[in-house]
Short mmCIF file of N, CA, C and O in Angstrom, two decimals:
data_model
loop_
_atom_site.label_atom_id
_atom_site.label_comp_id
_atom_site.label_asym_id
_atom_site.label_seq_id
_atom_site.Cartn_x
_atom_site.Cartn_y
_atom_site.Cartn_z
N MET A 291 -112.37 107.08 -57.74
CA MET A 291 -113.22 106.22 -56.54
C MET A 291 -112.41 106.89 -55.05
O MET A 291 -111.64 106.83 -55.22
N ASN A 292 -113.34 107.57 -54.63
CA ASN A 292 -112.44 108.08 -53.19
C ASN A 292 -112.23 107.24 -52.38
O ASN A 292 -112.37 106.09 -52.18
N ARG A 293 -111.59 107.98 -51.27
CA ARG A 293 -110.98 106.78 -50.27
C ARG A 293 -112.30 105.99 -49.53
O ARG A 293 -111.82 104.87 -49.24
N HIS A 294 -113.24 106.69 -48.99
CA HIS A 294 -114.34 106.03 -48.50
C HIS A 294 -115.13 105.00 -49.57
O HIS A 294 -115.11 103.91 -48.75
N ASP A 295 -114.91 105.02 -50.88
CA ASP A 295 -115.67 104.23 -51.77
C ASP A 295 -114.50 102.91 -51.83
O ASP A 295 -114.99 101.70 -51.43
N GLU A 296 -113.16 103.56 -51.85
CA GLU A 296 -112.48 102.10 -51.53
C GLU A 296 -112.38 101.35 -50.30
O GLU A 296 -112.23 100.38 -50.65
N LYS A 297 -112.19 101.84 -49.14
CA LYS A 297 -112.66 101.46 -48.24
C LYS A 297 -113.74 100.62 -48.10
O LYS A 297 -113.81 99.34 -47.63
N LEU A 298 -114.94 100.95 -48.59
CA LEU A 298 -116.07 100.31 -48.38
C LEU A 298 -115.83 98.86 -49.53
O LEU A 298 -116.30 97.82 -49.06
N ALA A 299 -115.34 99.02 -50.65
CA ALA A 299 -114.97 98.06 -51.73
C ALA A 299 -114.35 97.06 -50.94
O ALA A 299 -114.62 95.92 -51.25
N GLU A 300 -113.19 97.49 -50.26
CA GLU A 300 -112.18 96.43 -49.66
C GLU A 300 -113.19 95.75 -48.64
O GLU A 300 -112.92 94.47 -48.42
N GLN A 301 -114.07 96.17 -47.75
CA GLN A 301 -114.77 95.54 -46.86
C GLN A 301 -115.92 94.62 -47.40
O GLN A 301 -116.06 93.46 -46.78
N ILE A 302 -116.50 94.96 -48.52
CA ILE A 302 -117.73 94.34 -49.14
C ILE A 302 -116.75 92.96 -49.64
O ILE A 302 -117.52 91.99 -49.62
N GLN A 303 -115.55 93.33 -50.44
CA GLN A 303 -114.84 92.40 -50.94
C GLN A 303 -114.23 91.24 -49.97
O GLN A 303 -114.57 89.62 -50.19
N ARG A 304 -113.91 91.47 -48.85
CA ARG A 304 -113.63 90.59 -47.72
C ARG A 304 -114.69 89.73 -47.22
O ARG A 304 -114.33 88.66 -47.13
N LEU A 305 -115.90 90.09 -46.84
CA LEU A 305 -117.15 89.96 -46.38
C LEU A 305 -117.47 88.86 -47.52
O LEU A 305 -118.10 87.98 -46.99
N ALA A 306 -117.48 89.38 -48.51
CA ALA A 306 -117.88 88.60 -49.66
C ALA A 306 -116.83 86.94 -49.89
O ALA A 306 -117.74 85.89 -50.00
N ALA A 307 -116.16 87.48 -49.89
CA ALA A 307 -115.02 86.10 -49.79
C ALA A 307 -115.38 85.24 -48.34
O ALA A 307 -115.38 84.13 -48.53
N GLU A 308 -115.29 85.57 -47.46
CA GLU A 308 -115.55 85.12 -46.02
C GLU A 308 -117.00 84.32 -46.31
O GLU A 308 -117.20 83.19 -46.03
N PHE A 309 -117.96 84.71 -46.97
CA PHE A 309 -119.24 84.46 -47.12
C PHE A 309 -119.24 83.33 -48.08
O PHE A 309 -120.10 82.41 -47.68
N VAL A 310 -118.77 83.45 -49.13
CA VAL A 310 -118.88 82.34 -50.29
C VAL A 310 -118.10 81.22 -49.51
O VAL A 310 -118.76 80.12 -49.79
N ASN A 311 -117.01 81.34 -48.92
CA ASN A 311 -116.36 80.18 -48.50
C ASN A 311 -117.19 79.41 -47.25
O ASN A 311 -117.10 78.41 -47.41
N ARG A 312 -118.07 80.25 -46.62
CA ARG A 312 -118.90 79.63 -45.63
C ARG A 312 -120.04 78.68 -46.36
O ARG A 312 -120.70 77.75 -45.86
N GLN A 313 -120.73 79.62 -47.25
CA GLN A 313 -121.71 78.87 -47.85
C GLN A 313 -121.58 77.67 -49.00
O GLN A 313 -122.36 77.24 -49.40
N SER A 314 -120.57 77.77 -49.26
CA SER A 314 -120.35 76.98 -50.52
C SER A 314 -120.78 75.53 -50.41
O SER A 314 -120.23 74.96 -49.21
N SER A 315 -121.11 74.76 -51.27
CA SER A 315 -121.91 73.34 -51.04
C SER A 315 -120.65 72.28 -50.97
O SER A 315 -121.17 71.07 -50.66
N GLY A 316 -119.54 72.67 -51.59
CA GLY A 316 -118.58 71.55 -51.94
C GLY A 316 -118.54 71.16 -53.00
O GLY A 316 -117.67 70.39 -53.62
N GLN A 317 -119.49 71.05 -53.82
CA GLN A 317 -119.53 71.15 -55.48
C GLN A 317 -118.80 71.43 -56.05
O GLN A 317 -118.17 71.02 -57.15
N THR A 318 -118.43 73.04 -56.13
CA THR A 318 -117.65 73.61 -56.80
C THR A 318 -116.69 74.21 -55.67
O THR A 318 -117.00 74.53 -54.72
N PHE A 319 -115.89 74.70 -56.46
CA PHE A 319 -114.72 75.59 -55.45
C PHE A 319 -115.12 76.79 -56.06
O PHE A 319 -114.26 77.56 -56.95
N ILE A 320 -115.55 77.92 -55.13
CA ILE A 320 -115.64 79.47 -55.41
C ILE A 320 -114.82 80.27 -54.85
O ILE A 320 -114.59 80.02 -53.69
N THR A 321 -114.19 81.12 -55.16
CA THR A 321 -113.13 81.77 -54.97
C THR A 321 -113.47 83.58 -55.15
O THR A 321 -113.69 83.81 -56.55
N VAL A 322 -113.31 84.71 -54.54
CA VAL A 322 -113.77 85.69 -54.96
C VAL A 322 -112.41 86.53 -55.40
O VAL A 322 -111.25 86.12 -54.89
N THR A 323 -112.32 87.06 -56.59
CA THR A 323 -111.15 87.39 -57.11
C THR A 323 -111.11 88.90 -57.07
O THR A 323 -109.87 89.53 -57.48
N GLY A 324 -112.01 89.34 -57.03
CA GLY A 324 -112.02 90.75 -56.92
C GLY A 324 -113.59 91.75 -56.89
O GLY A 324 -114.48 90.97 -56.68
N LEU A 325 -113.66 92.93 -56.97
CA LEU A 325 -115.01 93.64 -56.93
C LEU A 325 -114.84 94.69 -57.94
O LEU A 325 -114.00 95.61 -57.81
N ARG A 326 -115.94 94.85 -58.90
CA ARG A 326 -115.90 95.86 -59.53
C ARG A 326 -116.91 96.92 -59.20
O ARG A 326 -117.87 96.42 -58.95
N TRP A 327 -116.59 98.29 -58.88
CA TRP A 327 -117.40 98.99 -58.68
C TRP A 327 -117.84 100.01 -59.57
O TRP A 327 -117.20 100.13 -60.62
N SER A 328 -119.19 100.13 -59.64
CA SER A 328 -119.69 100.71 -60.71
C SER A 328 -120.91 101.92 -60.47
O SER A 328 -121.09 101.42 -59.24
N ASP A 329 -121.17 102.51 -61.43
CA ASP A 329 -122.42 103.37 -61.20
C ASP A 329 -122.20 104.59 -59.88
O ASP A 329 -123.19 104.40 -59.38
N GLN A 330 -121.23 104.98 -59.86
CA GLN A 330 -121.09 105.92 -58.62
C GLN A 330 -121.22 105.47 -57.45
O GLN A 330 -121.37 105.91 -56.45
N GLY A 331 -120.68 104.34 -57.25
CA GLY A 331 -120.77 103.28 -55.95
C GLY A 331 -122.33 102.88 -55.65
O GLY A 331 -122.59 102.23 -54.70
N ARG A 332 -123.29 102.98 -56.57
CA ARG A 332 -124.43 102.21 -56.56
C ARG A 332 -124.51 101.01 -56.67
O ARG A 332 -125.26 100.23 -56.05
N GLN A 333 -123.65 100.23 -57.32
CA GLN A 333 -123.39 99.00 -57.77
C GLN A 333 -121.91 98.43 -57.55
O GLN A 333 -120.87 99.07 -57.89
N ALA A 334 -122.08 97.05 -56.50
CA ALA A 334 -120.90 96.69 -56.58
C ALA A 334 -120.76 95.39 -57.07
O ALA A 334 -121.69 94.45 -56.50
N ASN A 335 -120.16 94.61 -58.05
CA ASN A 335 -120.20 93.44 -58.53
C ASN A 335 -119.01 92.56 -58.24
O ASN A 335 -117.45 92.90 -58.34
N VAL A 336 -119.28 91.70 -57.39
CA VAL A 336 -118.32 90.82 -56.68
C VAL A 336 -117.98 89.77 -57.57
O VAL A 336 -118.60 89.17 -58.55
N GLN A 337 -116.57 89.81 -58.38
CA GLN A 337 -116.06 89.00 -59.30
C GLN A 337 -115.47 87.48 -58.67
O GLN A 337 -115.14 87.55 -57.53
N ILE A 338 -115.78 86.34 -59.12
CA ILE A 338 -115.85 85.29 -58.39
C ILE A 338 -115.01 84.15 -59.62
O ILE A 338 -115.25 84.54 -61.02
N GLY A 339 -114.22 83.44 -59.54
CA GLY A 339 -113.75 82.15 -60.22
C GLY A 339 -114.37 81.08 -59.55
O GLY A 339 -114.50 80.82 -58.40
N VAL A 340 -114.62 80.15 -60.75
CA VAL A 340 -115.44 78.83 -60.11
C VAL A 340 -114.50 77.53 -60.68
O VAL A 340 -114.18 77.51 -61.83
N TRP A 341 -114.18 76.55 -59.93
CA TRP A 341 -113.66 75.37 -60.44
C TRP A 341 -114.25 74.08 -59.89
O TRP A 341 -114.91 74.24 -58.97
N PRO A 342 -114.38 73.25 -60.65
CA PRO A 342 -113.80 73.22 -62.08
C PRO A 342 -114.89 73.93 -63.13
O PRO A 342 -116.08 74.28 -63.12
N LYS A 343 -114.19 73.99 -64.02
CA LYS A 343 -114.76 75.15 -64.98
C LYS A 343 -116.02 74.98 -65.58
O LYS A 343 -116.97 75.32 -66.28
N ASP A 344 -116.08 73.26 -65.52
CA ASP A 344 -117.54 72.84 -66.35
C ASP A 344 -118.48 73.04 -65.22
O ASP A 344 -119.79 72.98 -65.77
N LYS A 345 -118.50 73.46 -64.14
CA LYS A 345 -119.71 73.89 -63.12
C LYS A 345 -119.60 75.33 -63.07
O LYS A 345 -120.10 75.84 -61.95
N ARG A 346 -118.99 76.09 -63.90
CA ARG A 346 -118.80 77.54 -63.57
C ARG A 346 -120.32 78.04 -63.60
O ARG A 346 -121.00 78.80 -62.81
N THR A 347 -121.26 77.46 -64.55
CA THR A 347 -122.64 78.21 -64.23
C THR A 347 -123.43 77.77 -63.14
O THR A 347 -123.71 78.65 -62.56
N LEU A 348 -123.13 76.79 -62.54
CA LEU A 348 -123.64 76.36 -61.34
C LEU A 348 -123.16 77.20 -60.16
O LEU A 348 -123.82 77.43 -59.29
N GLY A 349 -121.99 77.11 -60.32
CA GLY A 349 -121.33 78.25 -58.94
C GLY A 349 -121.92 79.47 -59.28
O GLY A 349 -121.96 79.95 -58.08
N LEU A 350 -121.86 80.28 -60.37
CA LEU A 350 -122.50 81.68 -60.43
C LEU A 350 -123.89 81.48 -59.92
O LEU A 350 -124.20 82.54 -59.38
N GLU A 351 -124.50 80.97 -60.33
CA GLU A 351 -126.10 80.36 -60.17
C GLU A 351 -126.38 80.23 -58.43
O GLU A 351 -127.13 81.01 -57.87
N PHE A 352 -125.64 79.59 -57.91
CA PHE A 352 -125.40 79.31 -56.60
C PHE A 352 -125.05 80.66 -55.83
O PHE A 352 -125.93 81.13 -54.67
N ALA A 353 -123.97 81.11 -56.28
CA ALA A 353 -123.59 82.59 -55.70
C ALA A 353 -124.77 83.62 -55.56
O ALA A 353 -125.07 84.38 -54.95
N ARG A 354 -125.58 83.90 -56.99
CA ARG A 354 -126.58 84.83 -56.97
C ARG A 354 -127.55 84.33 -55.94
O ARG A 354 -128.41 85.25 -55.64
N ARG A 355 -127.85 83.24 -55.67
CA ARG A 355 -128.88 82.71 -54.74
C ARG A 355 -128.76 83.18 -53.35
O ARG A 355 -129.70 83.43 -52.83
N GLN A 356 -127.36 83.39 -53.26
CA GLN A 356 -127.33 83.93 -51.77
C GLN A 356 -127.01 85.25 -51.72
O GLN A 356 -126.46 85.92 -50.29
N LEU A 357 -127.45 86.01 -52.62
CA LEU A 357 -127.27 87.63 -52.55
C LEU A 357 -127.81 88.22 -51.28
O LEU A 357 -127.40 89.09 -50.79
N GLY A 358 -129.18 87.84 -50.87
CA GLY A 358 -130.23 88.37 -50.02
C GLY A 358 -129.15 88.45 -48.66
O GLY A 358 -129.10 89.32 -47.96
N GLU A 359 -128.91 87.20 -48.61
CA GLU A 359 -127.98 86.83 -47.48
C GLU A 359 -126.62 87.81 -47.19
O GLU A 359 -126.46 88.18 -46.20
N LEU A 360 -125.98 87.65 -48.46
CA LEU A 360 -124.71 88.52 -48.50
C LEU A 360 -125.26 90.32 -48.15
O LEU A 360 -124.63 90.86 -47.16
N ARG A 361 -126.04 90.55 -48.55
CA ARG A 361 -126.56 91.76 -48.32
C ARG A 361 -126.90 92.31 -47.17
O ARG A 361 -126.52 92.94 -46.67
N GLN A 362 -127.61 91.28 -46.42
CA GLN A 362 -127.81 91.36 -45.23
C GLN A 362 -126.66 91.70 -44.14
O GLN A 362 -126.46 92.34 -43.05
N LEU A 363 -125.52 90.57 -44.46
CA LEU A 363 -124.29 90.53 -43.83
C LEU A 363 -123.48 91.90 -43.93
O LEU A 363 -123.14 92.28 -42.83
N VAL A 364 -123.54 92.36 -45.13
CA VAL A 364 -122.67 93.65 -45.19
C VAL A 364 -123.59 94.67 -44.60
O VAL A 364 -122.78 95.68 -43.97
N LYS A 365 -124.76 94.96 -44.36
CA LYS A 365 -125.36 95.82 -44.16
C LYS A 365 -124.82 95.68 -42.28
O LYS A 365 -125.19 96.89 -41.59
N GLU A 366 -125.33 94.61 -41.83
CA GLU A 366 -124.72 94.34 -40.46
C GLU A 366 -123.26 94.74 -40.02
O GLU A 366 -123.17 95.25 -39.20
N ARG A 367 -122.56 94.62 -40.93
CA ARG A 367 -120.70 94.33 -40.50
C ARG A 367 -120.44 96.03 -40.98
O ARG A 367 -119.58 96.09 -40.72
N VAL A 368 -120.90 96.40 -42.10
CA VAL A 368 -120.53 97.41 -42.44
C VAL A 368 -121.08 98.65 -42.08
O VAL A 368 -122.21 98.90 -42.29
N ARG A 369 -120.16 99.96 -41.56
CA ARG A 369 -120.82 101.00 -41.26
C ARG A 369 -120.86 101.92 -42.41
O ARG A 369 -119.83 102.91 -42.76
N SER A 370 -121.71 102.29 -43.23
CA SER A 370 -121.87 103.30 -44.23
C SER A 370 -123.44 103.52 -44.52
O SER A 370 -124.27 102.91 -44.12
N ARG A 371 -123.76 104.67 -44.78
CA ARG A 371 -125.27 104.88 -44.76
C ARG A 371 -125.91 104.23 -46.19
O ARG A 371 -127.01 103.99 -46.14
N ASN A 372 -124.91 104.36 -47.08
CA ASN A 372 -125.64 103.55 -48.55
C ASN A 372 -124.60 102.28 -49.01
O ASN A 372 -123.67 102.47 -49.07
N ILE A 373 -125.56 101.18 -48.93
CA ILE A 373 -125.06 99.90 -49.15
C ILE A 373 -125.36 99.83 -50.59
O ILE A 373 -126.58 99.83 -50.98
N PRO A 374 -124.44 99.26 -51.30
CA PRO A 374 -124.52 99.30 -52.90
C PRO A 374 -125.33 98.39 -53.11
O PRO A 374 -125.27 97.00 -52.58
N TRP A 375 -126.09 97.96 -54.68
CA TRP A 375 -126.65 96.99 -55.11
C TRP A 375 -125.43 95.80 -55.41
O TRP A 375 -124.45 96.21 -56.03
N LEU A 376 -125.81 94.58 -54.78
CA LEU A 376 -124.45 93.68 -55.04
C LEU A 376 -125.07 92.80 -55.99
O LEU A 376 -126.00 92.33 -56.14
N ASP A 377 -124.04 92.27 -56.82
CA ASP A 377 -124.29 91.07 -57.71
C ASP A 377 -122.85 90.61 -57.89
O ASP A 377 -121.70 90.80 -57.63
N PHE A 378 -123.03 89.05 -58.54
CA PHE A 378 -122.01 88.40 -58.54
C PHE A 378 -121.49 88.16 -60.03
O PHE A 378 -122.67 88.25 -61.10
N GLU A 379 -120.37 88.27 -60.63
CA GLU A 379 -120.00 87.99 -62.06
C GLU A 379 -118.54 87.23 -62.07
O GLU A 379 -117.81 87.13 -61.16
N PHE A 380 -118.40 86.69 -63.38
CA PHE A 380 -117.15 86.05 -63.68
C PHE A 380 -115.95 86.95 -63.43
O PHE A 380 -116.14 87.94 -64.14
N GLY A 381 -114.96 86.76 -62.93
CA GLY A 381 -113.98 87.58 -62.86
C GLY A 381 -112.52 87.06 -63.50
O GLY A 381 -112.34 85.73 -63.95
N ASP A 382 -111.56 87.81 -63.90
CA ASP A 382 -110.27 87.08 -64.47
C ASP A 382 -110.65 86.54 -65.65
O ASP A 382 -110.09 84.96 -66.24
N GLY A 383 -111.15 87.10 -66.60
CA GLY A 383 -111.55 86.37 -67.88
C GLY A 383 -112.53 85.31 -68.00
O GLY A 383 -112.35 84.36 -69.16
N GLN A 384 -113.20 84.95 -67.04
CA GLN A 384 -113.96 83.66 -67.29
C GLN A 384 -115.62 83.74 -67.73
O GLN A 384 -115.97 82.89 -67.68
N GLU A 385 -115.69 84.73 -68.34
CA GLU A 385 -116.85 84.99 -68.79
C GLU A 385 -116.95 84.18 -70.23
O GLU A 385 -117.73 83.78 -70.82
#
């Protein structure tokens, strides 16, 4: 990953963390644990942790429903010609 991609990944991870924190419904605690960059910068998978563990599936579904709004936020706040396709996945071995 080149320096431009590293900066872009850092910005997306930070924005995703702020976004998830604001959008969270309170039924689950969702935290951004990382970002997996793939396909030559065409896709960024935001890695999340969800607590309580029995609500992991609900937390992931909730986050994925918010992807359109997150992508719009990234487009507005990040100065880049190409914004990668975004998705959420479990991070830190929670799959």
